[in-house]
Amino acid sequence: GRLGCSGLTTKELQKNLKLAKQNERPVRLLFEIPSSRVVEQLLNKHVVYQIVVMRSGSFDSCHVSVERRYNDFFQLHRKLLEEFNEELEDVLLPRKLLTGNFNPESILERRLALQDYLAKLFATRCVRHSAHFSEFFTEHEQKQAHVLLRAGQFTAALELLQTVLEIQEKLLPWQKSTLTVSALSAIAVCYRDLDEPEQAFSAAQRALPPVRRYGLKHYRAALLELLVDLGYQLGRPVAQLQDELTALRNGERGEVCFQSLKEVVIHKFI
């Protein structure tokens, strides 16, 4: 190591030290609410807020966003209070406005207050590890995507699922390792039905390791079956995958109901 460093200039050593410090910087999530819009429906009028999710502590060029209304924040807070009442004593949800809801100054004030609220939630350890926290950012889009998937609108479903996956990947350091399995599986199904086997194979391949590790049997057999079929189609080596699938079916006979990955995905949000 010393011999390797001896040939470096002072400038190069300083650059390496700076990069090392950047890599050691703790990664956390930042939530910005840069904009909002008023939605007018036949019997309803409400404000939706754009929430941008990004990582700090490392370069993050992918700033993914979703839209939520005040009622979504209210439902999240209610669920969190039911589970972590004492831990949230100092985290207050901005109150619902009784008048002036659509006044630009009030909307701006509410935007900043909700942004601060999300930061305080994330700073609370039990909350950032809670499934309620991740579902707040992804469940709505995931349900919409599954409706589109069941209707055969795979391209539109993929757009929503990619947003879900990007947010889940940002949340992964604080969430269960299986968080992305359902989105990756649905993405694989969409690509398969769009006749894009490379992308389908890649998504299924990414979903398989956490499924294996945490024993998600209904996903494991379905993913293996899809990977074997696509592997033959793409000319990939699939002997080990086929052996794993055969062993799983023989070992779990009578205990696991084997479904296709599409069936598993469709039943996720029914």
mmCIF file of N, CA and C in Angstrom, residues 155-208:
data_model
loop_
_atom_site.group_PDB
_atom_site.id
_atom_site.type_symbol
_atom_site.label_atom_id
_atom_site.label_comp_id
_atom_site.label_asym_id
_atom_site.label_seq_id
_atom_site.Cartn_x
_atom_site.Cartn_y
_atom_site.Cartn_z
ATOM 1 N N THR A 155 -47.298 -0.588 -20.799
ATOM 2 C CA THR A 155 -46.390 0.560 -20.906
ATOM 3 C C THR A 155 -46.710 1.602 -19.849
ATOM 4 N N ALA A 156 -47.989 1.901 -19.662
ATOM 5 C CA ALA A 156 -48.401 2.866 -18.639
ATOM 6 C C ALA A 156 -48.094 2.341 -17.239
ATOM 7 N N ALA A 157 -48.291 1.043 -17.043
ATOM 8 C CA ALA A 157 -47.981 0.430 -15.744
ATOM 9 C C ALA A 157 -46.492 0.529 -15.450
ATOM 10 N N LEU A 158 -45.666 0.293 -16.471
ATOM 11 C CA LEU A 158 -44.215 0.355 -16.287
ATOM 12 C C LEU A 158 -43.752 1.726 -15.811
ATOM 13 N N GLU A 159 -44.346 2.776 -16.348
ATOM 14 C CA GLU A 159 -43.954 4.134 -15.971
ATOM 15 C C GLU A 159 -44.144 4.363 -14.470
ATOM 16 N N LEU A 160 -45.284 3.912 -13.954
ATOM 17 C CA LEU A 160 -45.554 4.047 -12.516
ATOM 18 C C LEU A 160 -44.646 3.136 -11.696
ATOM 19 N N LEU A 161 -44.443 1.923 -12.172
ATOM 20 C CA LEU A 161 -43.622 0.956 -11.431
ATOM 21 C C LEU A 161 -42.165 1.409 -11.343
ATOM 22 N N GLN A 162 -41.669 2.083 -12.376
ATOM 23 C CA GLN A 162 -40.297 2.595 -12.329
ATOM 24 C C GLN A 162 -40.165 3.672 -11.256
ATOM 25 N N THR A 163 -41.186 4.513 -11.125
ATOM 26 C CA THR A 163 -41.190 5.520 -10.060
ATOM 27 C C THR A 163 -41.178 4.849 -8.695
ATOM 28 N N VAL A 164 -42.030 3.838 -8.528
ATOM 29 C CA VAL A 164 -42.089 3.083 -7.273
ATOM 30 C C VAL A 164 -40.725 2.487 -6.949
ATOM 31 N N LEU A 165 -40.120 1.847 -7.937
ATOM 32 C CA LEU A 165 -38.842 1.172 -7.721
ATOM 33 C C LEU A 165 -37.745 2.169 -7.342
ATOM 34 N N GLU A 166 -37.703 3.311 -8.006
ATOM 35 C CA GLU A 166 -36.678 4.309 -7.713
ATOM 36 C C GLU A 166 -36.799 4.823 -6.278
ATOM 37 N N ILE A 167 -38.021 5.038 -5.818
ATOM 38 C CA ILE A 167 -38.216 5.491 -4.439
ATOM 39 C C ILE A 167 -37.851 4.375 -3.467
ATOM 40 N N GLN A 168 -38.279 3.160 -3.755
ATOM 41 C CA GLN A 168 -37.965 2.035 -2.868
ATOM 42 C C GLN A 168 -36.457 1.837 -2.745
ATOM 43 N N GLU A 169 -35.728 2.006 -3.839
ATOM 44 C CA GLU A 169 -34.274 1.844 -3.786
ATOM 45 C C GLU A 169 -33.629 2.911 -2.904
ATOM 46 N N LYS A 170 -34.196 4.114 -2.891
ATOM 47 C CA LYS A 170 -33.685 5.159 -2.003
ATOM 48 C C LYS A 170 -33.995 4.832 -0.537
ATOM 49 N N LEU A 171 -35.112 4.149 -0.297
ATOM 50 C CA LEU A 171 -35.531 3.810 1.066
ATOM 51 C C LEU A 171 -34.866 2.544 1.607
ATOM 52 N N LEU A 172 -34.257 1.756 0.725
ATOM 53 C CA LEU A 172 -33.753 0.430 1.112
ATOM 54 C C LEU A 172 -32.821 0.403 2.326
ATOM 55 N N PRO A 173 -31.918 1.388 2.504
ATOM 56 C CA PRO A 173 -31.048 1.295 3.685
ATOM 57 C C PRO A 173 -31.799 1.234 5.008
ATOM 58 N N TRP A 174 -33.049 1.695 5.009
ATOM 59 C CA TRP A 174 -33.816 1.738 6.258
ATOM 60 C C TRP A 174 -35.021 0.805 6.236
ATOM 61 N N GLN A 175 -35.239 0.110 5.148
ATOM 62 C CA GLN A 175 -36.392 -0.762 5.010
ATOM 63 C C GLN A 175 -35.945 -2.208 4.819
ATOM 64 N N LYS A 176 -36.894 -3.129 4.848
ATOM 65 C CA LYS A 176 -36.574 -4.538 4.645
ATOM 66 C C LYS A 176 -35.981 -4.760 3.264
ATOM 67 N N SER A 177 -35.067 -5.735 3.165
ATOM 68 C CA SER A 177 -34.398 -6.015 1.890
ATOM 69 C C SER A 177 -35.358 -6.536 0.822
ATOM 70 N N THR A 178 -36.535 -6.964 1.237
ATOM 71 C CA THR A 178 -37.530 -7.483 0.284
ATOM 72 C C THR A 178 -38.425 -6.383 -0.285
ATOM 73 N N LEU A 179 -38.158 -5.129 0.076
ATOM 74 C CA LEU A 179 -39.045 -4.021 -0.295
ATOM 75 C C LEU A 179 -39.306 -3.944 -1.792
ATOM 76 N N THR A 180 -38.284 -4.180 -2.613
ATOM 77 C CA THR A 180 -38.409 -3.975 -4.056
ATOM 78 C C THR A 180 -38.934 -5.199 -4.813
ATOM 79 N N VAL A 181 -39.154 -6.305 -4.115
ATOM 80 C CA VAL A 181 -39.513 -7.563 -4.801
ATOM 81 C C VAL A 181 -40.797 -7.432 -5.611
ATOM 82 N N SER A 182 -41.832 -6.859 -5.022
ATOM 83 C CA SER A 182 -43.124 -6.798 -5.730
ATOM 84 C C SER A 182 -43.037 -5.896 -6.959
ATOM 85 N N ALA A 183 -42.323 -4.758 -6.854
ATOM 86 C CA ALA A 183 -42.198 -3.859 -7.999
ATOM 87 C C ALA A 183 -41.359 -4.495 -9.109
ATOM 88 N N LEU A 184 -40.230 -5.106 -8.745
ATOM 89 C CA LEU A 184 -39.387 -5.764 -9.744
ATOM 90 C C LEU A 184 -40.132 -6.906 -10.435
ATOM 91 N N SER A 185 -40.919 -7.653 -9.675
ATOM 92 C CA SER A 185 -41.687 -8.758 -10.254
ATOM 93 C C SER A 185 -42.727 -8.238 -11.233
ATOM 94 N N ALA A 186 -43.411 -7.158 -10.858
ATOM 95 C CA ALA A 186 -44.414 -6.569 -11.752
ATOM 96 C C ALA A 186 -43.754 -5.999 -13.009
ATOM 97 N N ILE A 187 -42.578 -5.397 -12.844
ATOM 98 C CA ILE A 187 -41.835 -4.876 -13.994
ATOM 99 C C ILE A 187 -41.452 -6.014 -14.930
ATOM 100 N N ALA A 188 -41.005 -7.139 -14.366
ATOM 101 C CA ALA A 188 -40.650 -8.306 -15.186
ATOM 102 C C ALA A 188 -41.851 -8.803 -15.982
ATOM 103 N N VAL A 189 -43.017 -8.831 -15.348
ATOM 104 C CA VAL A 189 -44.239 -9.279 -16.021
ATOM 105 C C VAL A 189 -44.587 -8.340 -17.176
ATOM 106 N N CYS A 190 -44.494 -7.028 -16.931
ATOM 107 C CA CYS A 190 -44.819 -6.057 -17.983
ATOM 108 C C CYS A 190 -43.882 -6.207 -19.174
ATOM 109 N N TYR A 191 -42.597 -6.305 -18.906
ATOM 110 C CA TYR A 191 -41.635 -6.458 -20.010
ATOM 111 C C TYR A 191 -41.852 -7.777 -20.753
ATOM 112 N N ARG A 192 -42.201 -8.822 -20.017
ATOM 113 C CA ARG A 192 -42.458 -10.117 -20.662
ATOM 114 C C ARG A 192 -43.633 -9.997 -21.626
ATOM 115 N N ASP A 193 -44.705 -9.348 -21.185
ATOM 116 C CA ASP A 193 -45.885 -9.223 -22.038
ATOM 117 C C ASP A 193 -45.694 -8.199 -23.149
ATOM 118 N N LEU A 194 -44.705 -7.315 -23.011
ATOM 119 C CA LEU A 194 -44.361 -6.378 -24.080
ATOM 120 C C LEU A 194 -43.334 -6.980 -25.034
ATOM 121 N N ASP A 195 -43.019 -8.245 -24.818
ATOM 122 C CA ASP A 195 -42.059 -8.980 -25.651
ATOM 123 C C ASP A 195 -40.682 -8.320 -25.634
ATOM 124 N N GLU A 196 -40.248 -7.969 -24.425
ATOM 125 C CA GLU A 196 -38.901 -7.436 -24.219
ATOM 126 C C GLU A 196 -38.196 -8.336 -23.214
ATOM 127 N N PRO A 197 -37.743 -9.526 -23.668
ATOM 128 C CA PRO A 197 -37.235 -10.546 -22.752
ATOM 129 C C PRO A 197 -35.980 -10.145 -21.979
ATOM 130 N N GLU A 198 -35.099 -9.347 -22.586
ATOM 131 C CA GLU A 198 -33.870 -8.927 -21.881
ATOM 132 C C GLU A 198 -34.208 -8.149 -20.615
ATOM 133 N N GLN A 199 -35.101 -7.157 -20.762
ATOM 134 C CA GLN A 199 -35.479 -6.342 -19.608
ATOM 135 C C GLN A 199 -36.244 -7.165 -18.578
ATOM 136 N N ALA A 200 -37.099 -8.084 -19.053
ATOM 137 C CA ALA A 200 -37.851 -8.950 -18.139
ATOM 138 C C ALA A 200 -36.903 -9.844 -17.347
ATOM 139 N N PHE A 201 -35.925 -10.418 -18.030
ATOM 140 C CA PHE A 201 -34.950 -11.297 -17.386
ATOM 141 C C PHE A 201 -34.152 -10.519 -16.334
ATOM 142 N N SER A 202 -33.731 -9.303 -16.691
ATOM 143 C CA SER A 202 -32.943 -8.479 -15.775
ATOM 144 C C SER A 202 -33.717 -8.145 -14.504
ATOM 145 N N ALA A 203 -34.985 -7.755 -14.647
ATOM 146 C CA ALA A 203 -35.804 -7.403 -13.480
ATOM 147 C C ALA A 203 -36.032 -8.614 -12.579
ATOM 148 N N ALA A 204 -36.356 -9.761 -13.176
ATOM 149 C CA ALA A 204 -36.583 -10.976 -12.395
ATOM 150 C C ALA A 204 -35.304 -11.412 -11.689
ATOM 151 N N GLN A 205 -34.172 -11.258 -12.365
ATOM 152 C CA GLN A 205 -32.877 -11.631 -11.798
ATOM 153 C C GLN A 205 -32.551 -10.766 -10.574
ATOM 154 N N ARG A 206 -32.905 -9.490 -10.625
ATOM 155 C CA ARG A 206 -32.671 -8.589 -9.489
ATOM 156 C C ARG A 206 -33.574 -8.920 -8.305
ATOM 157 N N ALA A 207 -34.765 -9.434 -8.580
ATOM 158 C CA ALA A 207 -35.709 -9.746 -7.503
ATOM 159 C C ALA A 207 -35.356 -11.044 -6.780
ATOM 160 N N LEU A 208 -34.669 -11.956 -7.450
ATOM 161 C CA LEU A 208 -34.463 -13.302 -6.914
ATOM 162 C C LEU A 208 -33.607 -13.364 -5.646
#
